[in-house]
Amino acid sequence: MLSAEAQSPLAIPHGAMSPASQRYSPHDIPAETFRQMGYELVDQLADFLAKLRDKPVAPADTPRSIRTLIEGDLALPLEGADPGAILAEATRLMLSHSTLNGHPRFFGYITSSAAPLGALADLLAAAVNPNVGAWALSPVATEIERQTVRWIAELLGFPNNCGGLLVSGGNMANAVCAFAALRAQAPWSLREKGMTGDGSSPLALYGSSETHTWLDKFADLSGLGTDAIRRVAMDDEGRIRPSALRIAIEADQRAGVRPCMVIGTAGTVSTGVVDPLREINSICKELGVWFHVDGAYGAPAAALADASDDLRALSWADSLAVDPHKWMYAPLEAGCVLVREAANLHKAFSHHPPYYRFDGDTDDPPLNYYEWGPQNSRGFRALKVWLGLRHAGREGVQRMISDDIDLARSLYEHVKSHPELEPLTTNLSITTFRYVPADLRADRGSPDVGKYIDELNERLLAQLQIGGEVYLSNAIVGGRFALRACIVNFRTTERDIGAVPAIVAKEGKAIDVRIRPAGIAGL
Ligand SMILES: *Cc1c(COP(=O)(O)O)cnc(C)c1O
């Protein structure tokens, strides 16, 4: 039960206050109301998390059904409402109409289960509400963020005296690194002259067509333009060809273009391949180009004792982006920027407006994060990451990551031994495959049958996503539409993986029977 004050938003708390010490503040709820609402919420969340497995992975909702449910077109109410009632309503809505990436059978995109401790961390961070833009506004929070960044670097084998900070996610982390790269590489003063500078030597960036779209957004937003991106040729598995990279850079140098930054990906978003980072690094060092690694997804796998040479080579990068909200299981949002020479990050983002006096003591200078990234006011994203790292420890983190990889490989083996499934790839914790009706298997390479199998798998994916039994996403592998499972989920077990082939084959068969055109052989 909520107290009387909570029932009416107009109530002014009783007490010994004079009228002059009272005001109308609906947001200022009494401590007892807060306590009650919090207990109720935490009770429901504890049950929700304990019973995730019994729920459909995704609700059978549509944009219209949800809009109707929340009366989405209603105007903002003039009068306030009871906080307990609206919080309870929000809880019901969230628990029943969300896609549950914490479900043990959620394998879509690269969205991990979130550690429950992280949820409590966010509550704590929001309640105390430090502004981690300046040390003076967030003394302990700033130092915890600093330690978090050091620990992430250490875990990945990156120098822990690097510059770094937490941002909203991989897109921002990569963009912040890229901005530091441009700043360090442009031969003119980028801040004053802008991206085109004196017009004498345009800047170029190198990636592949597997590089995540953050690069397109960055080129666009920065004013560099997407024509500045060079798409380097890849091998059959989607890894950058070092020889092609060298040729592209040298051709630009001869043409008076300034090669700025090469992006190597540690775990591509579609199939999880790792670019040949060791060779890319050598080429960058030799030719004077900034070496950036997009490790948003795969960088945490560098922490494993059996990590490949290429993954380990991320330790040579000039900058590295990693997403704690992916394979470090932090709740959204948390991306992390790591820049080898801290001064390069500071140089790119430090401005000193006259209205700030945050410089402190020269003996013991404070760390003011507003000078290290694009944000000014900043929330305490680091707390959930810091607690997650401490909770699991290095060993716990390594174990969860390597188990995810084992499960992805196990899925590949299960798929391989199923007569109606075709395995395609398995790298890090991503496995791709597709449904191929047994009678079409021999003929799957022919254009008509190939096209039909693509369409069948596309329909199959849509059905699986609303079916609620298992959540997959897709990839294009060798021009074919593939189903894709990415295991970044500490709740997934071998039994969950073992159940996938039968679910996929059952749905696949049902759709095949319904949609197969007369002209396609078989049946
Ligand atoms: C997910 C991902 C991104 C983007 O990260 P967000 O956190 O979604 O912004 C960038 N690069 C790679 C390789 C990714 O996997």
PDB file of C-alpha atoms in Angstrom, residues 1-3 6 27-42 83-84 87 123-124 126-128:
ATOM      1  CA  MET A   1       0.000   0.000   0.000  1.00  0.00           C
ATOM      2  CA  LEU A   2       1.153   3.485  -0.802  1.00  0.00           C
ATOM      3  CA  SER A   3       0.969   6.226   1.744  1.00  0.00           C
ATOM      4  CA  ALA A   6       1.511   9.309  -2.723  1.00  0.00           C
ATOM      5  CA  HIS A  27       8.586  14.658  -8.047  1.00  0.00           C
ATOM      6  CA  ASP A  28       9.614  14.914  -4.422  1.00  0.00           C
ATOM      7  CA  ILE A  29       8.037  11.678  -3.208  1.00  0.00           C
ATOM      8  CA  PRO A  30       8.298  10.732   0.455  1.00  0.00           C
ATOM      9  CA  ALA A  31      10.942   8.230   1.483  1.00  0.00           C
ATOM     10  CA  GLU A  32       8.367   5.657   2.540  1.00  0.00           C
ATOM     11  CA  THR A  33       6.628   5.769  -0.842  1.00  0.00           C
ATOM     12  CA  PHE A  34       9.955   5.321  -2.602  1.00  0.00           C
ATOM     13  CA  ARG A  35      10.798   2.381  -0.375  1.00  0.00           C
ATOM     14  CA  GLN A  36       7.469   0.647  -1.019  1.00  0.00           C
ATOM     15  CA  MET A  37       7.549   1.178  -4.750  1.00  0.00           C
ATOM     16  CA  GLY A  38      11.137  -0.001  -4.889  1.00  0.00           C
ATOM     17  CA  TYR A  39      10.454  -3.180  -2.923  1.00  0.00           C
ATOM     18  CA  GLU A  40       7.500  -4.008  -5.131  1.00  0.00           C
ATOM     19  CA  LEU A  41       9.496  -3.418  -8.276  1.00  0.00           C
ATOM     20  CA  VAL A  42      12.484  -5.455  -7.105  1.00  0.00           C
ATOM     21  CA  PRO A  83       3.569   7.262  -9.000  1.00  0.00           C
ATOM     22  CA  GLY A  84       2.935   3.773  -7.624  1.00  0.00           C
ATOM     23  CA  LEU A  87       5.212   2.477 -12.124  1.00  0.00           C
ATOM     24  CA  LEU A 123      19.405   2.123 -10.009  1.00  0.00           C
ATOM     25  CA  LEU A 124      22.175   3.150  -7.651  1.00  0.00           C
ATOM     26  CA  ALA A 126      20.487   7.065 -11.108  1.00  0.00           C
ATOM     27  CA  ALA A 127      19.566   7.631  -7.469  1.00  0.00           C
ATOM     28  CA  VAL A 128      22.851   9.298  -6.534  1.00  0.00           C
TER      29      VAL A 128
END
